[in-house]
mmCIF file of C-alpha atoms in Angstrom:
data_model
loop_
_atom_site.group_PDB
_atom_site.id
_atom_site.type_symbol
_atom_site.label_atom_id
_atom_site.label_comp_id
_atom_site.label_asym_id
_atom_site.label_seq_id
_atom_site.Cartn_x
_atom_site.Cartn_y
_atom_site.Cartn_z
ATOM 1 C CA MET A 163 23.799 -61.513 -73.336
ATOM 2 C CA MET A 164 25.147 -64.755 -73.347
ATOM 3 C CA GLU A 165 24.019 -68.132 -72.756
ATOM 4 C CA GLN A 166 24.921 -71.446 -72.255
ATOM 5 C CA GLU A 167 24.738 -75.438 -74.170
ATOM 6 C CA GLY A 168 26.670 -77.536 -72.225
ATOM 7 C CA GLY A 169 30.448 -77.396 -72.370
ATOM 8 C CA ARG A 170 29.766 -73.847 -75.053
ATOM 9 C CA VAL A 171 28.714 -70.955 -73.986
ATOM 10 C CA TRP A 172 27.314 -68.568 -77.287
ATOM 11 C CA VAL A 173 27.768 -64.861 -77.067
ATOM 12 C CA THR A 174 25.530 -62.006 -78.209
ATOM 13 C CA LEU A 175 27.499 -58.905 -78.785
ATOM 14 C CA THR A 176 25.922 -55.156 -78.867
ATOM 15 C CA LEU A 177 25.966 -52.975 -81.576
ATOM 16 C CA SER A 178 27.988 -50.294 -79.786
ATOM 17 C CA GLU A 179 30.518 -53.433 -78.536
ATOM 18 C CA MET A 180 31.069 -54.161 -81.943
ATOM 19 C CA LEU A 181 31.738 -50.987 -82.576
ATOM 20 C CA HIS A 182 34.543 -50.933 -80.262
ATOM 21 C CA CYS A 183 35.716 -53.830 -82.313
ATOM 22 C CA GLY A 184 35.355 -52.203 -85.237
ATOM 23 C CA ASN A 185 37.856 -49.466 -83.913
ATOM 24 C CA ILE A 186 40.067 -51.235 -82.241
ATOM 25 C CA GLY A 187 40.782 -53.986 -85.242
ATOM 26 C CA ILE A 188 40.703 -50.485 -87.397
ATOM 27 C CA ILE A 189 43.765 -49.111 -84.848
ATOM 28 C CA ARG A 190 45.479 -52.947 -84.896
ATOM 29 C CA HIS A 191 46.239 -52.755 -88.971
ATOM 30 C CA HIS A 192 46.852 -48.984 -89.037
ATOM 31 C CA GLU A 193 49.293 -49.975 -87.147
ATOM 32 C CA ALA A 194 50.959 -53.228 -89.690
ATOM 33 C CA GLU A 195 50.283 -50.591 -92.265
ATOM 34 C CA THR A 196 52.748 -47.953 -90.594
ATOM 35 C CA ALA A 197 55.467 -50.784 -90.077
ATOM 36 C CA ASN A 198 54.950 -52.271 -92.825
ATOM 37 C CA ARG A 199 54.136 -55.308 -91.301
ATOM 38 C CA SER A 200 51.427 -58.248 -93.154
ATOM 39 C CA LEU A 201 49.247 -60.567 -91.487
ATOM 40 C CA GLY A 202 50.892 -62.973 -94.318
ATOM 41 C CA GLU A 203 49.852 -64.492 -96.638
ATOM 42 C CA ARG A 204 47.050 -67.301 -94.963
ATOM 43 C CA PHE A 205 44.293 -64.516 -94.707
ATOM 44 C CA PHE A 206 44.644 -63.746 -98.332
ATOM 45 C CA LYS A 207 44.549 -67.434 -99.380
ATOM 46 C CA ILE A 208 40.832 -67.458 -97.795
ATOM 47 C CA GLU A 209 39.850 -64.044 -99.193
ATOM 48 C CA LYS A 210 40.119 -62.018 -96.125
ATOM 49 C CA SER A 211 41.027 -58.873 -95.781
ATOM 50 C CA PRO A 212 44.083 -57.398 -93.551
ATOM 51 C CA VAL A 213 41.232 -55.147 -91.882
ATOM 52 C CA ALA A 214 38.675 -58.219 -91.604
ATOM 53 C CA ALA A 215 41.311 -59.995 -88.547
ATOM 54 C CA HIS A 216 42.165 -57.108 -87.029
ATOM 55 C CA ILE A 217 38.794 -56.904 -86.226
ATOM 56 C CA GLU A 218 37.483 -60.254 -85.797
ATOM 57 C CA GLY A 219 40.338 -60.810 -83.489
ATOM 58 C CA ALA A 220 38.811 -57.912 -81.144
ATOM 59 C CA PHE A 221 36.008 -59.521 -81.379
ATOM 60 C CA GLY A 222 36.898 -62.996 -80.588
ATOM 61 C CA GLU A 223 38.737 -61.132 -76.946
ATOM 62 C CA LEU A 224 35.579 -59.354 -76.033
ATOM 63 C CA VAL A 225 33.520 -62.175 -76.381
ATOM 64 C CA VAL A 226 36.111 -64.172 -74.077
ATOM 65 C CA SER A 227 36.142 -61.890 -71.790
ATOM 66 C CA LYS A 228 32.648 -61.765 -71.428
ATOM 67 C CA VAL A 229 32.544 -64.674 -70.689
ATOM 68 C CA ARG A 230 35.628 -64.373 -67.725
ATOM 69 C CA ASN A 231 33.501 -62.361 -66.272
ATOM 70 C CA THR A 232 36.602 -60.471 -66.894
ATOM 71 C CA TYR A 233 37.313 -56.637 -67.897
ATOM 72 C CA PHE A 234 38.066 -56.191 -72.063
ATOM 73 C CA PHE A 235 41.568 -54.335 -71.862
ATOM 74 C CA PRO A 236 42.202 -54.514 -75.560
ATOM 75 C CA THR A 237 46.366 -54.373 -76.622
ATOM 76 C CA VAL A 238 48.069 -53.309 -79.913
ATOM 77 C CA ASN A 239 51.189 -54.230 -81.073
ATOM 78 C CA ASN A 240 51.575 -57.074 -78.244
ATOM 79 C CA PHE A 241 52.394 -59.927 -80.759
ATOM 80 C CA LYS A 242 52.649 -62.915 -79.148
ATOM 81 C CA GLU A 243 52.253 -60.979 -75.580
ATOM 82 C CA ALA A 244 49.150 -62.958 -73.756
ATOM 83 C CA ASP A 245 45.711 -61.522 -75.617
ATOM 84 C CA LEU A 246 43.950 -61.635 -72.487
ATOM 85 C CA GLY A 247 45.359 -62.073 -69.077
ATOM 86 C CA LYS A 248 48.884 -63.049 -68.128
ATOM 87 C CA ASP A 249 49.131 -66.146 -70.902
ATOM 88 C CA VAL A 250 45.332 -66.430 -72.787
ATOM 89 C CA GLN A 251 45.321 -66.702 -76.154
ATOM 90 C CA VAL A 252 41.713 -66.020 -78.267
ATOM 91 C CA ARG A 253 41.218 -67.891 -81.903
ATOM 92 C CA LEU A 254 38.585 -67.149 -83.416
ATOM 93 C CA ARG A 255 37.197 -68.410 -86.686
ATOM 94 C CA THR A 256 34.827 -67.920 -88.309
ATOM 95 C CA MET A 257 33.116 -70.894 -89.462
ATOM 96 C CA HIS A 258 31.873 -73.469 -87.013
ATOM 97 C CA SER A 259 32.471 -76.253 -87.955
ATOM 98 C CA TRP A 260 36.246 -75.366 -87.763
ATOM 99 C CA ASP A 261 38.715 -76.750 -85.173
ATOM 100 C CA LEU A 262 41.840 -74.344 -82.501
ATOM 101 C CA ILE A 263 44.519 -73.392 -84.729
ATOM 102 C CA ILE A 264 47.751 -73.286 -82.280
ATOM 103 C CA ARG A 265 51.416 -72.567 -84.825
ATOM 104 C CA ASP A 266 54.427 -73.910 -84.615
ATOM 105 C CA ASP A 267 56.202 -70.337 -82.663
ATOM 106 C CA ASP A 268 52.540 -69.879 -80.260
ATOM 107 C CA ASN A 269 52.913 -70.499 -76.863
ATOM 108 C CA PRO A 270 53.046 -73.936 -75.427
ATOM 109 C CA GLU A 271 52.268 -72.926 -72.033
ATOM 110 C CA HIS A 272 49.208 -70.699 -72.811
ATOM 111 C CA ILE A 273 45.693 -71.229 -72.762
ATOM 112 C CA TYR A 274 43.544 -71.469 -76.227
ATOM 113 C CA VAL A 275 40.620 -70.586 -76.770
ATOM 114 C CA LEU A 276 38.184 -71.476 -79.802
ATOM 115 C CA VAL A 277 35.453 -68.755 -80.621
ATOM 116 C CA THR A 278 33.596 -69.568 -83.804
ATOM 117 C CA GLY A 279 31.196 -67.265 -86.028
ATOM 118 C CA TYR A 280 30.522 -63.619 -86.834
ATOM 119 C CA GLY A 281 29.065 -59.979 -85.636
ATOM 120 C CA PRO A 282 27.128 -60.576 -83.847
ATOM 121 C CA LYS A 283 26.910 -64.030 -82.260
ATOM 122 C CA PHE A 284 29.426 -66.718 -81.421
ATOM 123 C CA CYS A 285 30.068 -69.830 -80.131
ATOM 124 C CA VAL A 286 32.980 -70.158 -76.770
ATOM 125 C CA ARG A 287 33.363 -74.406 -77.987
ATOM 126 C CA GLY A 288 36.551 -74.738 -75.368
ATOM 127 C CA TRP A 289 39.859 -74.022 -74.264
ATOM 128 C CA ALA A 290 43.251 -75.912 -73.920
ATOM 129 C CA ARG A 291 46.285 -75.854 -73.060
ATOM 130 C CA GLY A 292 48.863 -75.662 -75.797
ATOM 131 C CA LYS A 293 51.359 -78.185 -74.404
ATOM 132 C CA ASP A 294 48.523 -80.661 -73.900
ATOM 133 C CA VAL A 295 46.927 -80.626 -77.501
ATOM 134 C CA MET A 296 50.184 -79.517 -79.362
ATOM 135 C CA LEU A 297 50.388 -83.590 -80.500
ATOM 136 C CA PRO A 298 51.233 -85.895 -83.465
ATOM 137 C CA GLN A 299 47.451 -86.942 -83.997
ATOM 138 C CA TYR A 300 46.936 -83.305 -84.533
ATOM 139 C CA ARG A 301 49.136 -81.930 -87.116
ATOM 140 C CA ALA A 302 47.538 -80.999 -89.991
ATOM 141 C CA ASN A 303 47.646 -78.764 -93.435
ATOM 142 C CA HIS A 304 44.564 -77.363 -93.482
ATOM 143 C CA GLY A 305 44.120 -74.503 -96.171
ATOM 144 C CA GLY A 306 47.345 -75.399 -98.209
ATOM 145 C CA SER A 307 49.115 -72.606 -95.896
ATOM 146 C CA GLN A 308 51.659 -73.744 -92.475
ATOM 147 C CA GLU A 309 51.442 -76.720 -90.968
ATOM 148 C CA SER A 310 50.022 -76.421 -87.337
ATOM 149 C CA TRP A 311 47.800 -77.529 -84.843
ATOM 150 C CA PHE A 312 44.020 -78.453 -85.511
ATOM 151 C CA VAL A 313 42.560 -79.280 -82.292
ATOM 152 C CA PRO A 314 38.957 -80.118 -82.686
ATOM 153 C CA GLU A 315 36.707 -78.949 -80.535
ATOM 154 C CA ARG A 316 36.151 -82.620 -78.779
ATOM 155 C CA ALA A 317 39.301 -82.445 -77.092
ATOM 156 C CA LEU A 318 39.132 -78.613 -75.761
ATOM 157 C CA LYS A 319 36.873 -78.419 -72.321
ATOM 158 C CA PRO A 320 33.831 -76.974 -71.489
ATOM 159 C CA MET A 321 33.675 -73.574 -71.070
ATOM 160 C CA ARG A 322 31.682 -72.086 -68.243
ATOM 161 C CA ILE A 323 30.138 -68.565 -67.746
ATOM 162 C CA ARG A 324 31.282 -66.771 -64.793
ATOM 163 C CA GLU A 325 29.215 -64.947 -62.928
#
């Protein structure tokens, strides 16, 4: 189910969709563990398990695919490649008040989409091209792990449901 609310889109995933994302997240976590790759201490500072981080990432990607009316083709081990299509990166933040985060090693040419919430209901708050929001006024060190760009919703372009 999707509902347009101004420049935001609310999406509620079905149980089947959530189970699908759970499987994707578990596969991603298994691959990371097998290859001795860590998600980094940024997840552990907020008491998030690595498995949950992988599952939540898949939730966000599916949510944006639904809004864009595109096929959700999940990937594993694609790292800094686009999450969706050729240039779309999805950033899921569990708290609705949190900003879009873009890190120093992120591609400035990619489009970043902010999704907030947790299953089954999510809010797609907007999007921006990296280079357009990698600005000094958005630099901060929230959470104490690393300085990044934290872009507020007011600086994002609105999302619209594509049919």
